[in-house]
């Protein structure tokens, strides 16, 4: 199973759905809902609430959820296709998500792709894209950190290999 958490929000893969829930201090859930059909979820807190990136039939999608309802925020990305190259899902496929509040920009890492995604009149716009490889196999783990127009991504392979990638000026 795939699971990620940011603050009190958790997302997980359940059957062929991505679900999100609001965690309580006692380990229970205030509520949990289906975010969409898909797999391999990642979550990060954005300007108006959490964002969830996930895969659906090889496409990379992003939804921005509202605070307590965990439903798509009005006027926000809701199951938006980010236009990444088709992604072949395997048991090791990984996704990481970060948000730059000052630039209202999402940074998504999936497999060997790193995307900086902003808003356009008709939906998401890829501002920057970079392919980074840890070796001959896709990374076994990936993480993203974002701060003031700069993103860092760390990919690790099954062995002792790792790659640190920086992107800036977005």
PDB file of N, CA, C and O in Angstrom, residues 11 22 24-25 31 61 67-68 70 97 99 102 143 151 155:
ATOM      1  N   UNK A  11      -2.966  10.649   2.948  1.00  0.00           N
ATOM      2  CA  UNK A  11      -3.513  10.081   1.711  1.00  0.00           C
ATOM      3  C   UNK A  11      -2.980   8.663   1.569  1.00  0.00           C
ATOM      4  O   UNK A  11      -1.876   8.355   2.024  1.00  0.00           O
ATOM      5  N   UNK A  22      -8.555  13.233   7.370  1.00  0.00           N
ATOM      6  CA  UNK A  22      -8.109  14.200   8.372  1.00  0.00           C
ATOM      7  C   UNK A  22      -7.852  13.425   9.656  1.00  0.00           C
ATOM      8  O   UNK A  22      -8.768  12.909  10.279  1.00  0.00           O
ATOM      9  N   UNK A  24      -6.962  12.565  13.504  1.00  0.00           N
ATOM     10  CA  UNK A  24      -7.186  13.114  14.840  1.00  0.00           C
ATOM     11  C   UNK A  24      -6.033  12.722  15.751  1.00  0.00           C
ATOM     12  O   UNK A  24      -5.278  11.789  15.454  1.00  0.00           O
ATOM     13  N   UNK A  25      -5.895  13.400  16.868  1.00  0.00           N
ATOM     14  CA  UNK A  25      -4.809  13.124  17.806  1.00  0.00           C
ATOM     15  C   UNK A  25      -4.830  11.695  18.332  1.00  0.00           C
ATOM     16  O   UNK A  25      -3.796  11.134  18.663  1.00  0.00           O
ATOM     17  N   UNK A  31     -12.724  12.563   8.994  1.00  0.00           N
ATOM     18  CA  UNK A  31     -13.440  12.120   7.822  1.00  0.00           C
ATOM     19  C   UNK A  31     -12.424  11.589   6.833  1.00  0.00           C
ATOM     20  O   UNK A  31     -11.248  11.892   6.909  1.00  0.00           O
ATOM     21  N   UNK A  61      -1.575  13.109 -12.239  1.00  0.00           N
ATOM     22  CA  UNK A  61      -2.675  14.025 -11.952  1.00  0.00           C
ATOM     23  C   UNK A  61      -2.439  14.759 -10.641  1.00  0.00           C
ATOM     24  O   UNK A  61      -1.742  14.259  -9.758  1.00  0.00           O
ATOM     25  N   UNK A  67      -9.779  22.719   2.807  1.00  0.00           N
ATOM     26  CA  UNK A  67      -9.546  22.443   4.217  1.00  0.00           C
ATOM     27  C   UNK A  67     -10.278  21.260   4.796  1.00  0.00           C
ATOM     28  O   UNK A  67      -9.889  20.123   4.612  1.00  0.00           O
ATOM     29  N   UNK A  68     -11.362  21.483   5.512  1.00  0.00           N
ATOM     30  CA  UNK A  68     -12.015  20.426   6.273  1.00  0.00           C
ATOM     31  C   UNK A  68     -12.802  19.452   5.405  1.00  0.00           C
ATOM     32  O   UNK A  68     -13.069  18.334   5.832  1.00  0.00           O
ATOM     33  N   UNK A  70     -11.904  18.216   2.319  1.00  0.00           N
ATOM     34  CA  UNK A  70     -11.006  17.373   1.530  1.00  0.00           C
ATOM     35  C   UNK A  70     -11.541  17.111   0.124  1.00  0.00           C
ATOM     36  O   UNK A  70     -11.117  16.191  -0.547  1.00  0.00           O
ATOM     37  N   UNK A  97       5.850  15.448  -3.743  1.00  0.00           N
ATOM     38  CA  UNK A  97       5.163  16.694  -4.051  1.00  0.00           C
ATOM     39  C   UNK A  97       5.605  17.776  -3.079  1.00  0.00           C
ATOM     40  O   UNK A  97       5.776  17.522  -1.888  1.00  0.00           O
ATOM     41  N   UNK A  99       5.335  22.428  -2.486  1.00  0.00           N
ATOM     42  CA  UNK A  99       4.622  23.637  -2.892  1.00  0.00           C
ATOM     43  C   UNK A  99       5.424  24.865  -2.502  1.00  0.00           C
ATOM     44  O   UNK A  99       5.918  24.967  -1.380  1.00  0.00           O
ATOM     45  N   UNK A 102       5.052  31.321  -2.206  1.00  0.00           N
ATOM     46  CA  UNK A 102       5.349  32.642  -2.757  1.00  0.00           C
ATOM     47  C   UNK A 102       5.111  32.722  -4.253  1.00  0.00           C
ATOM     48  O   UNK A 102       4.769  33.777  -4.780  1.00  0.00           O
ATOM     49  N   UNK A 143      12.199  12.308  -2.892  1.00  0.00           N
ATOM     50  CA  UNK A 143      11.640  13.324  -2.011  1.00  0.00           C
ATOM     51  C   UNK A 143      11.913  14.688  -2.618  1.00  0.00           C
ATOM     52  O   UNK A 143      12.859  14.860  -3.390  1.00  0.00           O
ATOM     53  N   UNK A 151      13.902  24.351  -5.867  1.00  0.00           N
ATOM     54  CA  UNK A 151      13.463  23.012  -5.477  1.00  0.00           C
ATOM     55  C   UNK A 151      14.662  22.082  -5.446  1.00  0.00           C
ATOM     56  O   UNK A 151      15.580  22.202  -6.257  1.00  0.00           O
ATOM     57  N   UNK A 155      16.845  11.440  -5.097  1.00  0.00           N
ATOM     58  CA  UNK A 155      16.440  10.120  -5.565  1.00  0.00           C
ATOM     59  C   UNK A 155      17.432   9.112  -5.016  1.00  0.00           C
ATOM     60  O   UNK A 155      18.638   9.363  -5.019  1.00  0.00           O
TER      61      UNK A 155
END
